[in-house]
Amino acid sequence: MVIKYDQPPKDVLERHFQELGITESSLRRDVTTLRTWLEKQPHLPDNVADETLEKFLVHSKNSLERAKSKLDQYYCGRVTMADMFSDRDPLDPKIKSIAKVAMYCPCPKPTPEGDRVTIVKTFDHDLNKFDVLASIKIGLMLLDGHMAEENCCKHVVIFDFEGNSMGHAAAFTIPVIKKALSIFLEVLPQRFAGFHVVNAPSYFVNVVNIAKSLLHTKLAQRVHVHGKGAASLLDHIPKDVLPPEYGGTYPAKLDELREMAYQSLVDRRDWFLEQNKIHANLDKRPNQKKSSNEIDHQLHGSFRKIAID
């Protein structure tokens, strides 16, 4: 059975849709428009689920043009960044292994604003087991796999670097940071309300500063670095959303949230296996055919052009 994370209350979602100018009828109309557009794009798949198209519209702030651009980046990204979007079987020993080492743990209860909080944590600090690209890949799997049924407004991410060594920090090279940012901020459609860094040694603060320098000013201002412990985190996120390790009162420990997150991937295994077949055909891309390397460069070079709400 698929783990069901709590969704924002109906009134919160209604207010969010109101702010975006979305109604049930406009959403149905615009999904139809997107589907018609996809059918006319020879390089893009035309078997995308309605739920996925809805999410692209909502996360594009009800802009059809932005949703089209995001869909193009998303399905082309599955080709240009195939190492992140292929071989995503949750039962693959490599994925099972990294899920025990470093994991993205969504909190089941959303914030009052309707946002989903996710905690990124290294559970096993043996550097020989740590694979930074594999850890990015499994985080991508969670956001991607949950997208169709996830109704949260935005995402809030907590990076907990407690126990991580200088060797872990060294794995986050500038190319790796750029790749992660291009995936999470340009290829995926989700919007981010904030990023919080806790328990970060000084050498990880340097990594955070490099990442901030690559972000649009408005998004960089949403990055908050907290001191040792998580007391100041509660100034931003309600206690009842967070597990007890962060001073929260949610009745599940972080390791339980890790197990829930991994199990949710296993429960979506058929979806991941099917998605391996759904991607762009860059040879058929009209008018602006680009090689894989050119598209990859475009993604990596455009951080200051990201449309920030």
Short mmCIF file of the C-alpha atoms (twelve columns), coordinates in Angstrom:
data_MODEL
# 
_entry.id   MODEL 
# 
loop_
_atom_site.group_PDB 
_atom_site.id 
_atom_site.type_symbol 
_atom_site.label_atom_id 
_atom_site.label_alt_id 
_atom_site.label_comp_id 
_atom_site.label_asym_id 
_atom_site.label_seq_id 
_atom_site.Cartn_x 
_atom_site.Cartn_y 
_atom_site.Cartn_z 
_atom_site.pdbx_PDB_model_num 
ATOM 1   C CA . MET A 1   0.000   0.000  0.000   1 
ATOM 2   C CA . VAL A 2   1.312   3.458  -0.920  1 
ATOM 3   C CA . ILE A 3   2.199   5.618  2.068   1 
ATOM 4   C CA . LYS A 4   -0.238  8.513  2.151   1 
ATOM 5   C CA . TYR A 5   1.270   11.728 3.376   1 
ATOM 6   C CA . ASP A 6   -1.291  14.200 4.724   1 
ATOM 7   C CA . GLN A 7   -2.384  16.765 2.157   1 
ATOM 8   C CA . PRO A 8   -3.131  20.441 2.927   1 
ATOM 9   C CA . PRO A 9   -6.695  21.147 4.118   1 
ATOM 10  C CA . LYS A 10  -9.265  21.944 1.455   1 
ATOM 11  C CA . ASP A 11  -9.533  25.602 2.463   1 
ATOM 12  C CA . VAL A 12  -5.759  26.067 2.153   1 
ATOM 13  C CA . LEU A 13  -5.756  24.575 -1.351  1 
ATOM 14  C CA . GLU A 14  -8.787  26.635 -2.357  1 
ATOM 15  C CA . ARG A 15  -7.055  29.817 -1.198  1 
ATOM 16  C CA . HIS A 16  -3.896  28.826 -3.080  1 
ATOM 17  C CA . PHE A 17  -5.868  28.189 -6.281  1 
ATOM 18  C CA . GLN A 18  -7.686  31.491 -5.825  1 
ATOM 19  C CA . GLU A 19  -4.394  33.342 -5.557  1 
ATOM 20  C CA . LEU A 20  -3.263  31.700 -8.804  1 
ATOM 21  C CA . GLY A 21  -6.576  32.345 -10.564 1 
ATOM 22  C CA . ILE A 22  -7.299  28.641 -10.986 1 
ATOM 23  C CA . THR A 23  -10.810 27.166 -11.003 1 
ATOM 24  C CA . GLU A 24  -11.876 23.568 -11.607 1 
ATOM 25  C CA . SER A 25  -13.135 24.466 -15.074 1 
ATOM 26  C CA . SER A 26  -10.011 26.447 -15.989 1 
ATOM 27  C CA . LEU A 27  -7.805  23.577 -14.816 1 
ATOM 28  C CA . ARG A 28  -9.698  21.051 -16.970 1 
ATOM 29  C CA . ARG A 29  -9.553  23.431 -19.935 1 
ATOM 30  C CA . ASP A 30  -5.849  24.105 -19.566 1 
ATOM 31  C CA . VAL A 31  -4.989  20.421 -19.112 1 
ATOM 32  C CA . THR A 32  -6.746  19.780 -22.418 1 
ATOM 33  C CA . THR A 33  -4.767  22.630 -23.988 1 
ATOM 34  C CA . LEU A 34  -1.495  21.174 -22.708 1 
ATOM 35  C CA . ARG A 35  -2.401  17.707 -23.947 1 
ATOM 36  C CA . THR A 36  -3.210  19.076 -27.412 1 
ATOM 37  C CA . TRP A 37  0.093   20.964 -27.399 1 
ATOM 38  C CA . LEU A 38  2.012   17.804 -26.390 1 
ATOM 39  C CA . GLU A 39  0.423   15.850 -29.224 1 
ATOM 40  C CA . LYS A 40  1.786   18.437 -31.650 1 
ATOM 41  C CA . GLN A 41  5.348   18.231 -30.299 1 
ATOM 42  C CA . PRO A 42  7.060   15.419 -32.213 1 
ATOM 43  C CA . HIS A 43  9.835   15.102 -29.653 1 
ATOM 44  C CA . LEU A 44  7.672   14.954 -26.512 1 
ATOM 45  C CA . PRO A 45  5.597   12.046 -25.153 1 
ATOM 46  C CA . ASP A 46  1.821   12.288 -25.528 1 
ATOM 47  C CA . ASN A 47  0.893   9.776  -22.820 1 
ATOM 48  C CA . VAL A 48  1.377   12.052 -19.793 1 
ATOM 49  C CA . ALA A 49  -1.196  11.607 -17.000 1 
ATOM 50  C CA . ASP A 50  -3.733  14.381 -16.366 1 
ATOM 51  C CA . GLU A 51  -2.585  14.574 -12.726 1 
ATOM 52  C CA . THR A 52  0.950   15.330 -13.870 1 
ATOM 53  C CA . LEU A 53  -0.203  18.052 -16.265 1 
ATOM 54  C CA . GLU A 54  -2.260  19.597 -13.448 1 
ATOM 55  C CA . LYS A 55  0.819   19.778 -11.232 1 
ATOM 56  C CA . PHE A 56  2.850   21.430 -13.981 1 
ATOM 57  C CA . LEU A 57  0.145   24.068 -14.371 1 
ATOM 58  C CA . VAL A 58  -0.153  24.740 -10.646 1 
ATOM 59  C CA . HIS A 59  3.607   24.876 -10.063 1 
ATOM 60  C CA . SER A 60  3.935   27.140 -13.106 1 
ATOM 61  C CA . LYS A 61  1.628   29.618 -11.321 1 
ATOM 62  C CA . ASN A 62  -1.162  28.964 -13.815 1 
ATOM 63  C CA . SER A 63  0.962   30.044 -16.780 1 
ATOM 64  C CA . LEU A 64  0.432   27.843 -19.821 1 
ATOM 65  C CA . GLU A 65  3.624   29.081 -21.461 1 
ATOM 66  C CA . ARG A 66  5.695   28.398 -18.376 1 
ATOM 67  C CA . ALA A 67  4.090   24.947 -18.041 1 
ATOM 68  C CA . LYS A 68  4.978   24.166 -21.669 1 
ATOM 69  C CA . SER A 69  8.568   25.248 -21.064 1 
ATOM 70  C CA . LYS A 70  8.759   23.156 -17.897 1 
ATOM 71  C CA . LEU A 71  7.351   20.081 -19.649 1 
ATOM 72  C CA . ASP A 72  9.942   20.469 -22.392 1 
ATOM 73  C CA . GLN A 73  12.773  20.802 -19.858 1 
ATOM 74  C CA . TYR A 74  11.431  17.888 -17.810 1 
ATOM 75  C CA . TYR A 75  11.191  15.339 -20.619 1 
ATOM 76  C CA . CYS A 76  14.344  16.550 -22.393 1 
ATOM 77  C CA . GLY A 77  16.129  16.457 -19.041 1 
ATOM 78  C CA . ARG A 78  15.322  12.770 -18.802 1 
ATOM 79  C CA . VAL A 79  17.587  12.341 -21.830 1 
ATOM 80  C CA . THR A 80  20.308  14.922 -21.186 1 
ATOM 81  C CA . MET A 81  20.619  13.792 -17.559 1 
ATOM 82  C CA . ALA A 82  19.907  10.117 -18.124 1 
ATOM 83  C CA . ASP A 83  22.114  9.119  -15.199 1 
ATOM 84  C CA . MET A 84  19.593  10.783 -12.885 1 
ATOM 85  C CA . PHE A 85  16.412  9.623  -14.647 1 
ATOM 86  C CA . SER A 86  17.168  6.034  -15.682 1 
ATOM 87  C CA . ASP A 87  17.683  2.784  -13.764 1 
ATOM 88  C CA . ARG A 88  15.395  3.994  -10.991 1 
ATOM 89  C CA . ASP A 89  14.223  0.650  -9.697  1 
ATOM 90  C CA . PRO A 90  13.678  1.122  -5.927  1 
ATOM 91  C CA . LEU A 91  14.619  -2.540 -5.392  1 
ATOM 92  C CA . ASP A 92  17.968  -2.120 -7.133  1 
ATOM 93  C CA . PRO A 93  20.666  -2.944 -4.534  1 
ATOM 94  C CA . LYS A 94  22.419  0.395  -5.220  1 
ATOM 95  C CA . ILE A 95  19.258  2.395  -4.487  1 
ATOM 96  C CA . LYS A 96  18.402  0.278  -1.451  1 
ATOM 97  C CA . SER A 97  21.924  0.883  -0.172  1 
ATOM 98  C CA . ILE A 98  21.954  4.671  -0.604  1 
ATOM 99  C CA . ALA A 99  18.523  4.907  1.056   1 
ATOM 100 C CA . LYS A 100 20.164  3.582  4.219   1 
ATOM 101 C CA . VAL A 101 23.133  5.933  3.914   1 
ATOM 102 C CA . ALA A 102 21.579  9.277  2.901   1 
ATOM 103 C CA . MET A 103 17.877  9.901  2.488   1 
ATOM 104 C CA . TYR A 104 15.246  12.565 1.844   1 
ATOM 105 C CA . CYS A 105 12.555  12.217 4.504   1 
ATOM 106 C CA . PRO A 106 9.265   14.040 3.813   1 
ATOM 107 C CA . CYS A 107 7.349   15.023 6.935   1 
ATOM 108 C CA . PRO A 108 3.812   13.579 6.702   1 
ATOM 109 C CA . LYS A 109 2.085   16.706 8.028   1 
ATOM 110 C CA . PRO A 110 2.162   19.860 5.861   1 
ATOM 111 C CA . THR A 111 2.711   23.345 7.272   1 
ATOM 112 C CA . PRO A 112 -0.261  25.681 7.832   1 
ATOM 113 C CA . GLU A 113 0.683   27.338 4.506   1 
ATOM 114 C CA . GLY A 114 0.241   24.003 2.760   1 
ATOM 115 C CA . ASP A 115 3.952   23.363 2.185   1 
ATOM 116 C CA . ARG A 116 5.738   20.003 2.408   1 
ATOM 117 C CA . VAL A 117 8.815   19.852 4.647   1 
ATOM 118 C CA . THR A 118 11.540  17.363 3.692   1 
ATOM 119 C CA . ILE A 119 14.588  16.560 5.812   1 
ATOM 120 C CA . VAL A 120 17.793  15.546 4.014   1 
ATOM 121 C CA . LYS A 121 20.051  13.571 6.322   1 
ATOM 122 C CA . THR A 122 23.098  11.295 6.185   1 
ATOM 123 C CA . PHE A 123 22.363  8.316  8.421   1 
ATOM 124 C CA . ASP A 124 25.549  6.314  7.871   1 
ATOM 125 C CA . HIS A 125 28.675  8.473  7.963   1 
ATOM 126 C CA . ASP A 126 31.050  5.880  6.502   1 
ATOM 127 C CA . LEU A 127 32.559  7.873  3.643   1 
ATOM 128 C CA . ASN A 128 33.170  4.692  1.643   1 
ATOM 129 C CA . LYS A 129 29.409  4.176  1.402   1 
ATOM 130 C CA . PHE A 130 28.556  7.750  0.428   1 
ATOM 131 C CA . ASP A 131 27.729  8.495  -3.214  1 
ATOM 132 C CA . VAL A 132 26.700  12.110 -3.699  1 
ATOM 133 C CA . LEU A 133 25.146  11.606 -7.152  1 
ATOM 134 C CA . ALA A 134 23.186  8.575  -5.950  1 
ATOM 135 C CA . SER A 135 21.877  10.615 -3.024  1 
ATOM 136 C CA . ILE A 136 20.726  13.365 -5.416  1 
ATOM 137 C CA . LYS A 137 19.079  10.711 -7.597  1 
ATOM 138 C CA . ILE A 138 17.020  9.260  -4.759  1 
ATOM 139 C CA . GLY A 139 15.850  12.725 -3.730  1 
ATOM 140 C CA . LEU A 140 14.776  13.303 -7.312  1 
ATOM 141 C CA . MET A 141 12.911  9.985  -7.218  1 
ATOM 142 C CA . LEU A 142 10.906  11.104 -4.190  1 
ATOM 143 C CA . LEU A 143 9.863   14.438 -5.686  1 
ATOM 144 C CA . ASP A 144 9.160   12.879 -9.069  1 
ATOM 145 C CA . GLY A 145 7.348   9.804  -7.784  1 
ATOM 146 C CA . HIS A 146 5.114   11.724 -5.385  1 
ATOM 147 C CA . MET A 147 4.289   14.516 -7.821  1 
ATOM 148 C CA . ALA A 148 1.013   13.191 -9.264  1 
ATOM 149 C CA . GLU A 149 -0.774  12.920 -5.905  1 
ATOM 150 C CA . GLU A 150 1.131   15.560 -3.927  1 
ATOM 151 C CA . ASN A 151 -1.046  18.650 -3.502  1 
ATOM 152 C CA . CYS A 152 1.312   20.767 -1.409  1 
ATOM 153 C CA . CYS A 153 1.762   24.388 -2.432  1 
ATOM 154 C CA . LYS A 154 5.549   24.536 -2.159  1 
ATOM 155 C CA . HIS A 155 8.445   22.601 -0.647  1 
ATOM 156 C CA . VAL A 156 10.655  23.433 2.324   1 
ATOM 157 C CA . VAL A 157 13.933  21.512 2.583   1 
ATOM 158 C CA . ILE A 158 16.005  20.995 5.741   1 
ATOM 159 C CA . PHE A 159 19.604  19.871 5.221   1 
ATOM 160 C CA . ASP A 160 21.005  18.282 8.376   1 
ATOM 161 C CA . PHE A 161 24.800  17.914 8.114   1 
ATOM 162 C CA . GLU A 162 25.369  16.553 11.622  1 
ATOM 163 C CA . GLY A 163 28.226  14.043 11.673  1 
ATOM 164 C CA . ASN A 164 29.305  14.702 8.090   1 
ATOM 165 C CA . SER A 165 33.041  14.946 7.547   1 
ATOM 166 C CA . MET A 166 35.228  17.149 5.402   1 
ATOM 167 C CA . GLY A 167 35.307  14.223 2.985   1 
ATOM 168 C CA . HIS A 168 31.542  14.450 2.564   1 
ATOM 169 C CA . ALA A 169 31.819  18.191 1.903   1 
ATOM 170 C CA . ALA A 170 34.555  17.607 -0.692  1 
ATOM 171 C CA . ALA A 171 32.118  15.441 -2.680  1 
ATOM 172 C CA . PHE A 172 29.995  18.535 -3.354  1 
ATOM 173 C CA . THR A 173 32.124  19.962 -6.127  1 
ATOM 174 C CA . ILE A 174 30.889  22.961 -8.133  1 
ATOM 175 C CA . PRO A 175 29.807  20.715 -11.066 1 
ATOM 176 C CA . VAL A 176 27.841  18.511 -8.640  1 
ATOM 177 C CA . ILE A 177 26.169  21.531 -7.018  1 
ATOM 178 C CA . LYS A 178 25.285  22.924 -10.448 1 
ATOM 179 C CA . LYS A 179 23.835  19.590 -11.528 1 
ATOM 180 C CA . ALA A 180 21.691  19.325 -8.399  1 
ATOM 181 C CA . LEU A 181 20.401  22.885 -8.791  1 
ATOM 182 C CA . SER A 182 19.613  22.438 -12.474 1 
ATOM 183 C CA . ILE A 183 17.571  19.312 -11.718 1 
ATOM 184 C CA . PHE A 184 15.657  20.524 -8.693  1 
ATOM 185 C CA . LEU A 185 15.079  24.109 -9.829  1 
ATOM 186 C CA . GLU A 186 14.817  23.869 -13.609 1 
ATOM 187 C CA . VAL A 187 13.971  20.323 -14.686 1 
ATOM 188 C CA . LEU A 188 11.413  19.571 -11.964 1 
ATOM 189 C CA . PRO A 189 8.312   21.788 -11.770 1 
ATOM 190 C CA . GLN A 190 8.006   22.051 -7.976  1 
ATOM 191 C CA . ARG A 191 8.363   25.401 -6.220  1 
ATOM 192 C CA . PHE A 192 10.460  25.934 -3.082  1 
ATOM 193 C CA . ALA A 193 9.488   28.186 -0.184  1 
ATOM 194 C CA . GLY A 194 12.742  27.873 1.723   1 
ATOM 195 C CA . PHE A 195 15.903  25.945 2.547   1 
ATOM 196 C CA . HIS A 196 17.259  25.433 6.061   1 
ATOM 197 C CA . VAL A 197 20.734  24.189 7.000   1 
ATOM 198 C CA . VAL A 198 21.251  22.770 10.491  1 
ATOM 199 C CA . ASN A 199 24.247  21.292 12.322  1 
ATOM 200 C CA . ALA A 200 26.631  22.379 9.577   1 
ATOM 201 C CA . PRO A 201 30.400  22.292 10.254  1 
ATOM 202 C CA . SER A 202 32.281  25.290 8.858   1 
ATOM 203 C CA . TYR A 203 33.389  23.395 5.757   1 
ATOM 204 C CA . PHE A 204 29.742  22.693 4.864   1 
ATOM 205 C CA . VAL A 205 28.852  26.353 5.299   1 
ATOM 206 C CA . ASN A 206 31.295  26.982 2.453   1 
ATOM 207 C CA . VAL A 207 29.344  24.499 0.288   1 
ATOM 208 C CA . VAL A 208 26.117  26.338 1.152   1 
ATOM 209 C CA . ASN A 209 27.658  29.692 0.241   1 
ATOM 210 C CA . ILE A 210 28.725  28.359 -3.160  1 
ATOM 211 C CA . ALA A 211 25.174  27.122 -3.791  1 
ATOM 212 C CA . LYS A 212 23.719  30.492 -2.741  1 
ATOM 213 C CA . SER A 213 26.013  32.297 -5.160  1 
ATOM 214 C CA . LEU A 214 24.461  30.321 -8.027  1 
ATOM 215 C CA . LEU A 215 20.887  31.199 -7.081  1 
ATOM 216 C CA . HIS A 216 18.694  34.116 -8.071  1 
ATOM 217 C CA . THR A 217 18.851  36.725 -5.284  1 
ATOM 218 C CA . LYS A 218 15.249  36.158 -4.205  1 
ATOM 219 C CA . LEU A 219 15.750  32.421 -3.819  1 
ATOM 220 C CA . ALA A 220 19.146  32.845 -2.145  1 
ATOM 221 C CA . GLN A 221 17.386  34.925 0.518   1 
ATOM 222 C CA . ARG A 222 15.282  31.866 1.366   1 
ATOM 223 C CA . VAL A 223 18.368  29.932 2.469   1 
ATOM 224 C CA . HIS A 224 18.694  29.978 6.273   1 
ATOM 225 C CA . VAL A 225 21.769  28.638 8.069   1 
ATOM 226 C CA . HIS A 226 21.102  27.721 11.706  1 
ATOM 227 C CA . GLY A 227 23.657  27.136 14.421  1 
ATOM 228 C CA . LYS A 228 24.283  23.899 16.267  1 
ATOM 229 C CA . GLY A 229 20.986  22.257 17.136  1 
ATOM 230 C CA . ALA A 230 17.621  23.147 15.711  1 
ATOM 231 C CA . ALA A 231 16.038  25.585 18.183  1 
ATOM 232 C CA . SER A 232 15.877  28.454 15.664  1 
ATOM 233 C CA . LEU A 233 14.324  26.095 13.117  1 
ATOM 234 C CA . LEU A 234 11.136  26.267 15.171  1 
ATOM 235 C CA . ASP A 235 10.898  29.974 14.341  1 
ATOM 236 C CA . HIS A 236 10.134  28.908 10.770  1 
ATOM 237 C CA . ILE A 237 8.431   25.504 11.003  1 
ATOM 238 C CA . PRO A 238 5.704   24.500 13.509  1 
ATOM 239 C CA . LYS A 239 6.568   21.910 16.159  1 
ATOM 240 C CA . ASP A 240 3.782   19.554 15.144  1 
ATOM 241 C CA . VAL A 241 5.289   19.180 11.657  1 
ATOM 242 C CA . LEU A 242 8.795   18.190 12.793  1 
ATOM 243 C CA . PRO A 243 9.997   14.894 14.332  1 
ATOM 244 C CA . PRO A 244 11.371  14.925 17.917  1 
ATOM 245 C CA . GLU A 245 15.032  15.100 16.765  1 
ATOM 246 C CA . TYR A 246 14.365  18.747 15.819  1 
ATOM 247 C CA . GLY A 247 12.352  19.735 18.867  1 
ATOM 248 C CA . GLY A 248 9.120   18.736 17.146  1 
ATOM 249 C CA . THR A 249 6.120   16.848 18.419  1 
ATOM 250 C CA . TYR A 250 5.229   14.794 15.344  1 
ATOM 251 C CA . PRO A 251 4.818   11.185 16.624  1 
ATOM 252 C CA . ALA A 252 7.436   9.549  14.396  1 
ATOM 253 C CA . LYS A 253 11.206  9.621  14.644  1 
ATOM 254 C CA . LEU A 254 13.439  10.548 11.744  1 
ATOM 255 C CA . ASP A 255 14.472  6.952  11.089  1 
ATOM 256 C CA . GLU A 256 10.794  6.004  10.787  1 
ATOM 257 C CA . LEU A 257 10.317  8.808  8.262   1 
ATOM 258 C CA . ARG A 258 13.287  7.426  6.324   1 
ATOM 259 C CA . GLU A 259 11.652  3.988  6.207   1 
ATOM 260 C CA . MET A 260 8.344   5.549  5.119   1 
ATOM 261 C CA . ALA A 261 10.074  7.463  2.350   1 
ATOM 262 C CA . TYR A 262 11.889  4.437  0.988   1 
ATOM 263 C CA . GLN A 263 8.761   2.262  1.205   1 
ATOM 264 C CA . SER A 264 6.833   4.895  -0.743  1 
ATOM 265 C CA . LEU A 265 9.362   4.424  -3.570  1 
ATOM 266 C CA . VAL A 266 8.966   0.652  -3.457  1 
ATOM 267 C CA . ASP A 267 5.185   1.037  -3.626  1 
ATOM 268 C CA . ARG A 268 5.655   3.139  -6.762  1 
ATOM 269 C CA . ARG A 269 8.047   0.670  -8.397  1 
ATOM 270 C CA . ASP A 270 5.780   -0.047 -11.385 1 
ATOM 271 C CA . TRP A 271 5.494   3.693  -12.049 1 
ATOM 272 C CA . PHE A 272 9.285   4.146  -12.020 1 
ATOM 273 C CA . LEU A 273 9.817   1.204  -14.366 1 
ATOM 274 C CA . GLU A 274 7.203   2.573  -16.760 1 
ATOM 275 C CA . GLN A 275 8.700   6.085  -16.658 1 
ATOM 276 C CA . ASN A 276 11.966  4.728  -18.046 1 
ATOM 277 C CA . LYS A 277 10.138  4.604  -21.397 1 
ATOM 278 C CA . ILE A 278 8.654   8.107  -21.215 1 
ATOM 279 C CA . HIS A 279 11.090  10.799 -22.325 1 
ATOM 280 C CA . ALA A 280 11.846  13.168 -25.182 1 
ATOM 281 C CA . ASN A 281 13.284  12.145 -28.534 1 
ATOM 282 C CA . LEU A 282 15.786  14.919 -29.143 1 
ATOM 283 C CA . ASP A 283 16.290  13.867 -32.778 1 
ATOM 284 C CA . LYS A 284 12.712  14.986 -33.437 1 
ATOM 285 C CA . ARG A 285 12.934  18.308 -31.633 1 
ATOM 286 C CA . PRO A 286 11.713  20.925 -34.144 1 
ATOM 287 C CA . ASN A 287 13.467  24.192 -35.083 1 
ATOM 288 C CA . GLN A 288 15.892  24.104 -32.169 1 
ATOM 289 C CA . LYS A 289 17.576  20.736 -32.317 1 
ATOM 290 C CA . LYS A 290 20.434  20.626 -29.883 1 
ATOM 291 C CA . SER A 291 22.904  18.008 -28.880 1 
ATOM 292 C CA . SER A 292 22.693  16.531 -25.416 1 
ATOM 293 C CA . ASN A 293 25.758  18.517 -24.329 1 
ATOM 294 C CA . GLU A 294 24.299  21.822 -25.569 1 
ATOM 295 C CA . ILE A 295 21.056  21.318 -23.683 1 
ATOM 296 C CA . ASP A 296 22.968  20.289 -20.567 1 
ATOM 297 C CA . HIS A 297 25.056  23.457 -20.819 1 
ATOM 298 C CA . GLN A 298 21.934  25.563 -21.206 1 
ATOM 299 C CA . LEU A 299 20.474  24.105 -18.024 1 
ATOM 300 C CA . HIS A 300 23.666  24.596 -16.059 1 
ATOM 301 C CA . GLY A 301 24.213  28.142 -17.218 1 
ATOM 302 C CA . SER A 302 20.874  29.739 -16.528 1 
ATOM 303 C CA . PHE A 303 20.483  29.858 -12.751 1 
ATOM 304 C CA . ARG A 304 20.126  33.629 -12.626 1 
ATOM 305 C CA . LYS A 305 17.342  33.402 -15.191 1 
ATOM 306 C CA . ILE A 306 15.173  31.082 -13.095 1 
ATOM 307 C CA . ALA A 307 11.681  32.519 -12.700 1 
ATOM 308 C CA . ILE A 308 11.247  32.930 -8.956  1 
ATOM 309 C CA . ASP A 309 7.786   33.556 -7.534  1 
# 
